[in-house]
Tab-separated table of C-alpha atoms in Angstrom:
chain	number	residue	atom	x	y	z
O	1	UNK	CA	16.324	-28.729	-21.495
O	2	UNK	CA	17.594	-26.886	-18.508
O	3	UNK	CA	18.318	-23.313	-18.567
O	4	UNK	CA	21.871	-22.610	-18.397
O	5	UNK	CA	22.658	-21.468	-14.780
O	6	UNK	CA	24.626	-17.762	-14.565
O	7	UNK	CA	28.678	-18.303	-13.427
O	8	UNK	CA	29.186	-17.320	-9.683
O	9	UNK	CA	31.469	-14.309	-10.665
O	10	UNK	CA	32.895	-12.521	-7.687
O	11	UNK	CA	31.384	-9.600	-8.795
O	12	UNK	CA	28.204	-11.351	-8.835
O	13	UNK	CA	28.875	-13.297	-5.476
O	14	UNK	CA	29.720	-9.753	-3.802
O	15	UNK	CA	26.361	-7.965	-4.896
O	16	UNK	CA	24.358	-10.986	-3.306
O	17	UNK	CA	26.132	-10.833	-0.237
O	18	UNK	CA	25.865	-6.839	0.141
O	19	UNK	CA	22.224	-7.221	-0.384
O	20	UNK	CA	21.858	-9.864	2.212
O	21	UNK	CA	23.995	-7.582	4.411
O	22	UNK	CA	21.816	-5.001	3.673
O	23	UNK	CA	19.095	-6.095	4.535
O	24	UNK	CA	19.954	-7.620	7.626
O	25	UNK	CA	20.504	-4.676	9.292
O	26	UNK	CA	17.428	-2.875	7.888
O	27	UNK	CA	15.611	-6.147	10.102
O	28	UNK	CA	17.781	-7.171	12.885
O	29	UNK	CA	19.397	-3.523	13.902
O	30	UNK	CA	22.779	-2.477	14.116
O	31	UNK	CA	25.224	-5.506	14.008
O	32	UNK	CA	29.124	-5.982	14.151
O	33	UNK	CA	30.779	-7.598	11.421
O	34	UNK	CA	31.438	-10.601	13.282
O	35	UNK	CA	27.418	-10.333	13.822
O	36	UNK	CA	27.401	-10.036	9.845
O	37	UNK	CA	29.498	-12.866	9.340
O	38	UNK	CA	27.990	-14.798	11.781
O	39	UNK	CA	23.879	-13.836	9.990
O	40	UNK	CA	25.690	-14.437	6.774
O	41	UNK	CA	27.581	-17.092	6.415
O	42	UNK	CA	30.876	-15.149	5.525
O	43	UNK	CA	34.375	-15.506	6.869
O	44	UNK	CA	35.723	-12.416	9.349
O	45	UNK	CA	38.050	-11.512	6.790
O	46	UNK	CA	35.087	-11.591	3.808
O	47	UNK	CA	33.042	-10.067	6.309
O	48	UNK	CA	34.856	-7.011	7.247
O	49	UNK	CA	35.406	-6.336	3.396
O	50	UNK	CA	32.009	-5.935	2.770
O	51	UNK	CA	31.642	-3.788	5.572
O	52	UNK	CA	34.416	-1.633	4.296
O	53	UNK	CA	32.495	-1.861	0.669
O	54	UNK	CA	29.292	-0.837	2.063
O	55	UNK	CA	30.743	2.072	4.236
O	56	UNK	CA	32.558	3.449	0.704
O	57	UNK	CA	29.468	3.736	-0.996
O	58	UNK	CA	27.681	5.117	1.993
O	59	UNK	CA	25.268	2.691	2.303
O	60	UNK	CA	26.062	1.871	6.209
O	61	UNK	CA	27.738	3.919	8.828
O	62	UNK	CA	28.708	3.467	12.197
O	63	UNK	CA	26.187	4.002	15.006
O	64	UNK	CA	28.008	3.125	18.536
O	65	UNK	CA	29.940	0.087	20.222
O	66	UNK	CA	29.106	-2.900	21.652
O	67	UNK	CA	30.898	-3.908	24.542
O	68	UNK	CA	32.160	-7.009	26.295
O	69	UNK	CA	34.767	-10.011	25.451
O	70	UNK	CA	38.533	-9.383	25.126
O	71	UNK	CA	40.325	-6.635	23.285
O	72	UNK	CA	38.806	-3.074	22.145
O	73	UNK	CA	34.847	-2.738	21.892
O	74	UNK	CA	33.343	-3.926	18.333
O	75	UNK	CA	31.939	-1.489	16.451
O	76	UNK	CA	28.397	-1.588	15.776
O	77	UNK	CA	26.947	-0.835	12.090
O	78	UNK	CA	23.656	0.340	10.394
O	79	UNK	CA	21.768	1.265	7.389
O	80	UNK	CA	22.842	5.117	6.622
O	81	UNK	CA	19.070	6.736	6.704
O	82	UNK	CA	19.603	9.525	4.432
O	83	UNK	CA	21.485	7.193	1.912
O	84	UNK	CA	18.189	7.458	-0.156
O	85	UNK	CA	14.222	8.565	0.292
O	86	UNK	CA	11.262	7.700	-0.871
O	87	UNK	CA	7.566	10.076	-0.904
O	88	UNK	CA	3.817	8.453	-0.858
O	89	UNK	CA	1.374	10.845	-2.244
O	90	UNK	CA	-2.029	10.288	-1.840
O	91	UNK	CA	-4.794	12.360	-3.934
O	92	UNK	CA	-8.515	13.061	-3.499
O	93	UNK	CA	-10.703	15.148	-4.307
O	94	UNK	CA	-10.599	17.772	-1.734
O	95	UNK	CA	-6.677	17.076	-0.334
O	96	UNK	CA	-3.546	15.576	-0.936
O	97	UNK	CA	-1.218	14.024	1.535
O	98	UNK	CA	2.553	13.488	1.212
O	99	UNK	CA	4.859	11.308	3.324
O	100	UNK	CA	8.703	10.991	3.081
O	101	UNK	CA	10.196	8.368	4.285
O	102	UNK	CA	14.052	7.012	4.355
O	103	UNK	CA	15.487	4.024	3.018
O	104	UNK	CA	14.869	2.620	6.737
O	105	UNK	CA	11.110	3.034	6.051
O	106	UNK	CA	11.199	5.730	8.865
O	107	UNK	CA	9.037	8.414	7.737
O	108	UNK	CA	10.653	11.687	8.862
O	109	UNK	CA	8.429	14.600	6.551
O	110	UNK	CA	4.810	14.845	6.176
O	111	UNK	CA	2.378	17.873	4.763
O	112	UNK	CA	-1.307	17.710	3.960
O	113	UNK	CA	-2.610	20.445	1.827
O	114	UNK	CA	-6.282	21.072	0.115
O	115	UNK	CA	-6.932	21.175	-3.122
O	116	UNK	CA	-9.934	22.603	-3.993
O	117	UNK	CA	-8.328	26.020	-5.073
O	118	UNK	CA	-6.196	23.927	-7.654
O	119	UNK	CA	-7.510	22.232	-10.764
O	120	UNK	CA	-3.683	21.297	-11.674
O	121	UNK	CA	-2.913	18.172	-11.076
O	122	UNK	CA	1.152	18.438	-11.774
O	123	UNK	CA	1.273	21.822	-9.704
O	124	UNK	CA	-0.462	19.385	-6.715
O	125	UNK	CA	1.694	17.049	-7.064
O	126	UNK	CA	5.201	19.010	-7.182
O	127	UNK	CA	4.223	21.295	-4.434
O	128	UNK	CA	3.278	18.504	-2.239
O	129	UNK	CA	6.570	16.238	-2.966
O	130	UNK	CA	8.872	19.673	-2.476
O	131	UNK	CA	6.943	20.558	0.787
O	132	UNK	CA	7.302	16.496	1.875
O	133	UNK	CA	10.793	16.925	0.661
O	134	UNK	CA	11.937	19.892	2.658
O	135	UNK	CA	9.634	18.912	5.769
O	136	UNK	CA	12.130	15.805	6.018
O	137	UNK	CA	15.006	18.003	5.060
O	138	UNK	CA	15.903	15.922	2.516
O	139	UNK	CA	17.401	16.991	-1.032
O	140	UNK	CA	15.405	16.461	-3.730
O	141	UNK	CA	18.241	14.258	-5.655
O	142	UNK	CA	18.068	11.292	-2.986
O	143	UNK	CA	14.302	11.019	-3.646
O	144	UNK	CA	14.661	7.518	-5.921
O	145	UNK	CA	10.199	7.031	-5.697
O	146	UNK	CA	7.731	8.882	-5.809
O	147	UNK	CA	4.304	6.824	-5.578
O	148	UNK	CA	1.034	8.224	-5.877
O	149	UNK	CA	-2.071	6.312	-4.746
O	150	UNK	CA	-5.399	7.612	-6.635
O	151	UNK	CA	-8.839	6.225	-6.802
O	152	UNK	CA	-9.346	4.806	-10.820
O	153	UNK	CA	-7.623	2.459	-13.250
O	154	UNK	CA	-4.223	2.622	-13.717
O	155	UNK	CA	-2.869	0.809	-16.777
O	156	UNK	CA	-0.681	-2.107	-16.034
O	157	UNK	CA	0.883	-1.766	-19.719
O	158	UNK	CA	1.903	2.117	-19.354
O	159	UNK	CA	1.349	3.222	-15.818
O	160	UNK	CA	-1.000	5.650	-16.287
O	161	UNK	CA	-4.237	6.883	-15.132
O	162	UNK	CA	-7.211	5.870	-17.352
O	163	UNK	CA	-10.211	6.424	-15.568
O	164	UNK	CA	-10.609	8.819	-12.153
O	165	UNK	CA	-14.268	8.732	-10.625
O	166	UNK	CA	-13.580	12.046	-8.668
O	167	UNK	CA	-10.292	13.232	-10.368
O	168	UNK	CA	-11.543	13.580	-13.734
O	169	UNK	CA	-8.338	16.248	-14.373
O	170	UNK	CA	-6.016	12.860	-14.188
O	171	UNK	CA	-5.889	11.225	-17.233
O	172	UNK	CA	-3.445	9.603	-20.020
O	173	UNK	CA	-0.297	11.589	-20.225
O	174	UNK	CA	-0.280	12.674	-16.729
O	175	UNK	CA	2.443	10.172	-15.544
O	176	UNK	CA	5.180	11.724	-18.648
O	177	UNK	CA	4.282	15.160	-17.348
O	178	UNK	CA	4.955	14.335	-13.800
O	179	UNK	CA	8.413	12.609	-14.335
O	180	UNK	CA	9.486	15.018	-16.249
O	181	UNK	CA	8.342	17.763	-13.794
O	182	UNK	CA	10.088	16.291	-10.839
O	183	UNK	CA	12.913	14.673	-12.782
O	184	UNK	CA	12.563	12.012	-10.660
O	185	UNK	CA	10.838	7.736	-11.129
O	186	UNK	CA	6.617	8.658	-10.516
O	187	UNK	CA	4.583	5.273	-9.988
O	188	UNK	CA	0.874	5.516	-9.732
O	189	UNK	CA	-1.039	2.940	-7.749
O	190	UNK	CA	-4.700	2.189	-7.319
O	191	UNK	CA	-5.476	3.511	-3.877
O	192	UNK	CA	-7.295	-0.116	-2.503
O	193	UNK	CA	-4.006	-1.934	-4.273
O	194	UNK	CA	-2.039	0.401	-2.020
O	195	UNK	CA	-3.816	-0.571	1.116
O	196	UNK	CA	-3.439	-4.163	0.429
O	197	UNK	CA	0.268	-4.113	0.113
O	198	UNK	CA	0.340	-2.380	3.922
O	199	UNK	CA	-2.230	-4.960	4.947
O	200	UNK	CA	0.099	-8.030	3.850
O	201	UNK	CA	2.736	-6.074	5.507
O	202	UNK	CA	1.886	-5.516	8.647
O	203	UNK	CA	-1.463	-5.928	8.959
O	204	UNK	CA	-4.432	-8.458	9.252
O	205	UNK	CA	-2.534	-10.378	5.796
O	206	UNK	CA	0.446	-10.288	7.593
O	207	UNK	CA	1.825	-13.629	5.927
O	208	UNK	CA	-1.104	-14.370	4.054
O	209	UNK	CA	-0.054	-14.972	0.184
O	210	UNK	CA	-3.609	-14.648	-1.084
O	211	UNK	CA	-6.287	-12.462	0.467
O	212	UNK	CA	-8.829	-10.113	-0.851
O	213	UNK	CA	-9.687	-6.294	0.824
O	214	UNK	CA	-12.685	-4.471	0.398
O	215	UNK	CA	-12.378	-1.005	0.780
O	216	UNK	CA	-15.823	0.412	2.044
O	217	UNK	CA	-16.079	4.211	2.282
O	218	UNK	CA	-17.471	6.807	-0.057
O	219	UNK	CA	-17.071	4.236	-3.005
O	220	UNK	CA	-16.512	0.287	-2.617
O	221	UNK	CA	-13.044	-1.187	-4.212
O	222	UNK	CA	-11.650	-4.613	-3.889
O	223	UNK	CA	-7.404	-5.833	-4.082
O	224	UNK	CA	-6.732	-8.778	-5.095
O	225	UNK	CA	-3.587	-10.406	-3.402
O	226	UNK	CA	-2.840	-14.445	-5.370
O	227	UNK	CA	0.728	-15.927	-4.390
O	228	UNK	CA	1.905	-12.637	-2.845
O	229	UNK	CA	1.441	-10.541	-5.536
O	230	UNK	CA	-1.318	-7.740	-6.610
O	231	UNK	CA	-3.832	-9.002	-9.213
O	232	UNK	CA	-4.556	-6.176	-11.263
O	233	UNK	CA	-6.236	-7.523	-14.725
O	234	UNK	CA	-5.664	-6.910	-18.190
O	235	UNK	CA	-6.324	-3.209	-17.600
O	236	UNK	CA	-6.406	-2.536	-14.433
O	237	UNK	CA	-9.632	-3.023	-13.639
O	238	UNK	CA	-9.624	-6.265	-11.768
O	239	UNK	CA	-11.389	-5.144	-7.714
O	240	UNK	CA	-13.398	-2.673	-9.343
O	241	UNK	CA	-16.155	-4.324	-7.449
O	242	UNK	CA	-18.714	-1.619	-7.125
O	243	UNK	CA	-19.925	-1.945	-10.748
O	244	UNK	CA	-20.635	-5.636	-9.757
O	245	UNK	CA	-24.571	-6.520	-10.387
O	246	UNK	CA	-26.360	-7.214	-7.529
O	247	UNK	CA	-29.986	-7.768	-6.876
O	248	UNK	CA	-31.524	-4.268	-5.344
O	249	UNK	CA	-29.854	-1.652	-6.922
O	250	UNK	CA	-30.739	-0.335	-11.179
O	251	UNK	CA	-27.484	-1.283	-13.131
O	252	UNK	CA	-26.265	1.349	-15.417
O	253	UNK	CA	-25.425	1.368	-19.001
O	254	UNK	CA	-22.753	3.132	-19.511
O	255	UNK	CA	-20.172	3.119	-16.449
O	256	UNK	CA	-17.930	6.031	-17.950
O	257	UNK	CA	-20.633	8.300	-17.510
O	258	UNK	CA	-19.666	8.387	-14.239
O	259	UNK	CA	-23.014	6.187	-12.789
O	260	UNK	CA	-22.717	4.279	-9.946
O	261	UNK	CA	-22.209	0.783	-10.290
O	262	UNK	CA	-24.649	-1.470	-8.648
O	263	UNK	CA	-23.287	-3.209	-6.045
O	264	UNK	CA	-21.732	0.572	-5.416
O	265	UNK	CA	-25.387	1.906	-4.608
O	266	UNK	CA	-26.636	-0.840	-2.195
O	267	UNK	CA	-23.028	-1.016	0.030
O	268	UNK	CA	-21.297	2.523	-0.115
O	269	UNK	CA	-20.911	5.302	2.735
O	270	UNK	CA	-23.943	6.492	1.086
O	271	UNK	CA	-25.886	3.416	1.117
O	272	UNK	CA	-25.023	2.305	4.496
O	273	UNK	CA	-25.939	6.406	5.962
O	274	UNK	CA	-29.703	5.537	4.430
O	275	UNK	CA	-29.632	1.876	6.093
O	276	UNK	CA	-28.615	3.597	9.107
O	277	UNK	CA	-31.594	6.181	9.201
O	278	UNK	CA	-34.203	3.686	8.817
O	279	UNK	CA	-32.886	1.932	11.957
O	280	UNK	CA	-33.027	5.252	13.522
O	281	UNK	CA	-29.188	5.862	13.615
O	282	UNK	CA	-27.432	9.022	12.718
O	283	UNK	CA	-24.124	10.572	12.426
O	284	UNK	CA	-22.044	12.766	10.387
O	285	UNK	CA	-20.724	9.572	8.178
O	286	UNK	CA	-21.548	6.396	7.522
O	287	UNK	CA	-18.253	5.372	10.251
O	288	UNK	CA	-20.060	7.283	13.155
O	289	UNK	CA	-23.440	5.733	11.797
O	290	UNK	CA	-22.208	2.339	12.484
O	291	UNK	CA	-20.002	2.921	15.649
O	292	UNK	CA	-23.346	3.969	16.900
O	293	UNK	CA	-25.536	0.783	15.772
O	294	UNK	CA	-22.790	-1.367	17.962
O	295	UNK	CA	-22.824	1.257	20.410
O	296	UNK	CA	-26.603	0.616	21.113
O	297	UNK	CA	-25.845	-3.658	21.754
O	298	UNK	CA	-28.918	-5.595	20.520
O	299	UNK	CA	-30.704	-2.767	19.520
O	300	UNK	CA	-28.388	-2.161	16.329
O	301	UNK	CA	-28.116	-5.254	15.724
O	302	UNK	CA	-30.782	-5.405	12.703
O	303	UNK	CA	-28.955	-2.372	11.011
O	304	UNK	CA	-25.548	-4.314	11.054
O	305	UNK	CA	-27.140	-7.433	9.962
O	306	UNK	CA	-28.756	-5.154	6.613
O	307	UNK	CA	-25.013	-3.798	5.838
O	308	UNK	CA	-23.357	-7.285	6.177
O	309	UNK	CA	-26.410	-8.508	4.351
O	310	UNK	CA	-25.599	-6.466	1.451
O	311	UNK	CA	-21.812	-6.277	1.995
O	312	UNK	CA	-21.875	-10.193	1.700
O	313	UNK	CA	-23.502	-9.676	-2.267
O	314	UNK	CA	-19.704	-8.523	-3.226
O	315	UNK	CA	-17.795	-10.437	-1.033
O	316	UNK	CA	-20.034	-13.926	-1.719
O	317	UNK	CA	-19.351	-12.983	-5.567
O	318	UNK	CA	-15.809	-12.181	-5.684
O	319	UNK	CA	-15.023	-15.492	-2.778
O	320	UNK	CA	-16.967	-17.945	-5.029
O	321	UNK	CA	-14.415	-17.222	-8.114
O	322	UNK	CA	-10.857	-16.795	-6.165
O	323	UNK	CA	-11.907	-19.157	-3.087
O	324	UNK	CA	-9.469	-16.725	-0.861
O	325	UNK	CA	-8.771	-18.404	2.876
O	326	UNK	CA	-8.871	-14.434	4.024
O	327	UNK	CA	-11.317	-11.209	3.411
O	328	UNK	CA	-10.118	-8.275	5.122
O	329	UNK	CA	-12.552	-5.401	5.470
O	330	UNK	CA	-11.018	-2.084	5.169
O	331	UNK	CA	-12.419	1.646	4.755
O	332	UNK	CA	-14.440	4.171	6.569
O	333	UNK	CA	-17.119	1.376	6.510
O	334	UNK	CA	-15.257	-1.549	7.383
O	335	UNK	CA	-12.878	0.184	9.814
O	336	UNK	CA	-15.730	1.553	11.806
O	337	UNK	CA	-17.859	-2.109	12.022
O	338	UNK	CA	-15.046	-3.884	13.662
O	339	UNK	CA	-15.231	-7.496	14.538
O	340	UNK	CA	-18.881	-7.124	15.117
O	341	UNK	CA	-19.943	-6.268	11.236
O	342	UNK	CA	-17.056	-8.782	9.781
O	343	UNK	CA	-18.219	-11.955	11.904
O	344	UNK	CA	-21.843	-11.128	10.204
O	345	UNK	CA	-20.328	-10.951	6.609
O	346	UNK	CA	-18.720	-14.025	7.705
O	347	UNK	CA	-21.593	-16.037	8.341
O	348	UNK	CA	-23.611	-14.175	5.308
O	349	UNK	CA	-21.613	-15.419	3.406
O	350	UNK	CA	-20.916	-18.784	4.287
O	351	UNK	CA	-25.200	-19.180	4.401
O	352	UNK	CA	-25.364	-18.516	0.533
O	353	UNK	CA	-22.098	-19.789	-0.663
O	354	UNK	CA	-20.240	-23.044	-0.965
O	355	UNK	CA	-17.100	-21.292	0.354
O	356	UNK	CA	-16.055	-20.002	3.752
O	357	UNK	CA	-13.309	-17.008	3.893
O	358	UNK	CA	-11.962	-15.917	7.244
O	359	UNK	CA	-13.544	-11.894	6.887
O	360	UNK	CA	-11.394	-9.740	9.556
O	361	UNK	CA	-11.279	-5.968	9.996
O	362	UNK	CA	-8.251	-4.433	8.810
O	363	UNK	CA	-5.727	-3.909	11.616
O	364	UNK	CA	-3.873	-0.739	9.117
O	365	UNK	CA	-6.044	1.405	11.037
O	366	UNK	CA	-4.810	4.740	9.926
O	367	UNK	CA	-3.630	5.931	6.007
O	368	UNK	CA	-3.347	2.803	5.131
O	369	UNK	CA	-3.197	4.053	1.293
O	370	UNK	CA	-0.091	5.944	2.323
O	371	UNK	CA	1.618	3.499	3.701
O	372	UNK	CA	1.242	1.196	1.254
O	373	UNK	CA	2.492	3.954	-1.261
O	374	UNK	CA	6.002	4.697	0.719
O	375	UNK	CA	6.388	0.722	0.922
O	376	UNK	CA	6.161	0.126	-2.809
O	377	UNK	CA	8.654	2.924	-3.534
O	378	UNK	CA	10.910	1.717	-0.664
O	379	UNK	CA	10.766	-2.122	-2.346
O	380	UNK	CA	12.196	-0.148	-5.524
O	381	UNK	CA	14.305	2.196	-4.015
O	382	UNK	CA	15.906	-0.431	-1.881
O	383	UNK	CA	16.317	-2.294	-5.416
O	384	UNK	CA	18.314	0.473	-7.138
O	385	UNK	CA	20.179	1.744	-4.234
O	386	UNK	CA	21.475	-1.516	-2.638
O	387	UNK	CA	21.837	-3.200	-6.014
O	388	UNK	CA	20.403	-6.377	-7.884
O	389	UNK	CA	20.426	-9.458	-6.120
O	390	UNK	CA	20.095	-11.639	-9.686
């Protein structure tokens, strides 16, 4: 039996067409409301109404004139920036990094701190959305998201952080303390989840509905994108790749111990720094270590083929289950071995599979965690402040 269909109300009818309004100007720029009309399908009378609407609740204000035609110049309309913000947080273990952004997406505050003084992880937090707050000279009320991206599992049921590798001060509970600290919605995402969600924005997934990233830095983590949405498990733990088993590497016992995973000890920053060295390459991080491998032409050429070698192990694994058309390679690792490093994964992994991903570098080439972070909490804000479109 067919589900009953929901009555086009007015009221209805008028929220679906201020969204669409909305969000036409967030794409296409200021627009008149004969532009409006035009975009939308609405008469110049229905048009102007909504216009009217949208200016009462201070969601759009008026930005200039456009000339030409008969009669007075029309006037020209946009998305009011300061209507409503949104603030990305990013946590490690030395730093933490907060963005504010508009409902735009414009990011107009920023402020990096360290955090090695401060073993509280709710004091980190507040002073670093405050400081991103101010910096943007925003009040604190219009902040409708605040997302934080951390390394871990973060439970899909509750929201919270259940396991940290190098934040082991975040735990259960965490999330309640924070939203009630900043009296404001707190999200946490997984950091690699994060950088996914920039990546099908405006990156190398860019209109790609499924896609897998591997994040290869100081620890190896994989996002799982399927229809245009984020894949995250039963708890979380789905693209925890570096506790994969792999051939080369001891595989521990007991992962909350905080032991490397397997597949974590032959492909990290570490592991790819020792690879490195024995091809007689050195640098202050595994990035530099590779920039200088391609650097050197043929002669690095055996060092890249080891890391793709053992980079493939993960990627081979995780292809031959999903059968993604797209691997992006992302991190310190990834960023730094360009198209040289992912056409060698490419063909490793097409030698000892029976599938044959795409593997590209990730074109998000800088805080790419961050930027997923202030997109998610502009997709809710936007939401909330411009109203339901159902």
């Amino acid at each position: 039996m067919a589900s009953p269909r929901l009555p086009g109300t007015p009221r209805l009818l008028r929220a679906l067409n201020d969204r669409a309004a909305l969000e036409l100007l967030l794409s296409r720029g200021p627009l008149t409301r004969a532009q409006l009309g035009e975009l939308t399908g609405l008469s110049k009378v229905t048009a102007s109404q909504l216009v009217e609407r949208l200016e009462e609740r201070g969601l759009v204000t008026r930005v200039g004139e456009q000339a030409g035609g008969r009669g007075p110049n029309a006037q020209l309309y946009a998305v009011t920036p300061s209507s409503a913000h949104v603030i990305g947080v990013v946590v490690d273990a030395d730093s933490v990094v907060a963005a504010c952004a508009d409902i735009t997406g414009a990011v107009v505050g920023r402020v990096e701190q360290s955090t090695k003084d401060n073993d509280d992880p709710v004091g980190v937090v507040h002073n670093a959305v405050v400081r991103a707050a101010s910096s943007a000279k925003a009040d604190l009320g219009t902040v409708k998201r605040v997302v934080l991206g951390t390394p871990g599992l973060v439970d899909p049921g509750t929201g919270d952080i259940t396991f940290a590798w190098n934040l082991p001060r975040w735990h259960r509970g965490l999330l309640a303390a924070l939203r009630e600290d900043l009296h404001t919605p707190v999200v946490f995402g997984n950091d690699v989840n994060l950088a996914a969600v920039a990546e099908a924005h405006d990156g190398a997934a860019k209109g790609v509905e499924d896609f897998v990233l591997i994040w290869i830095g100081g620890g190896v983590g994989l996002a799982i994108m399927l229809g245009g949405r984020l894949h995250q498990g039963s708890t979380g733990a789905a693209g925890e790749i570096g506790y994969l088993p792999v051939p080369g590497a001891p595989i521990p016992r007991d992962a909350y111990r905080r032991s490397k995973g397997a597949f974590q000890q032959v492909a990290a920053a570490d592991a790819v720094r020792a690879v490195a060295r024995e091809h007689g390459f050195r640098g202050g991080s595994a990035g530099e270590a590779v920039r200088a491998a391609i650097a050197a032409g043929t002669k690095g050429g055996p060092m890249l083929d080891e890391v793709a070698r053992r980079l493939a192990l993960g990627v081979a694994s995780t292809c031959v289950v999903l059968d993604p058309p797209l691997v992006v390679l992302s991190g310190e690792v990834g960023q730094a071995g360009g198209s040289a490093l992912a056409e060698r994964v490419q063909h490793e992994v097409a030698a000892i599979t029976l599938v044959a991903p795409r593997v590209v570098v990730s074109e998000v080439a800088e805080e790419p965690v961050l930027k997923g972070a202030l997109l998610t909490g502009l997709h809710a804000a936007r939401d909330e402040v411009f109203g339901s479109t159902v």
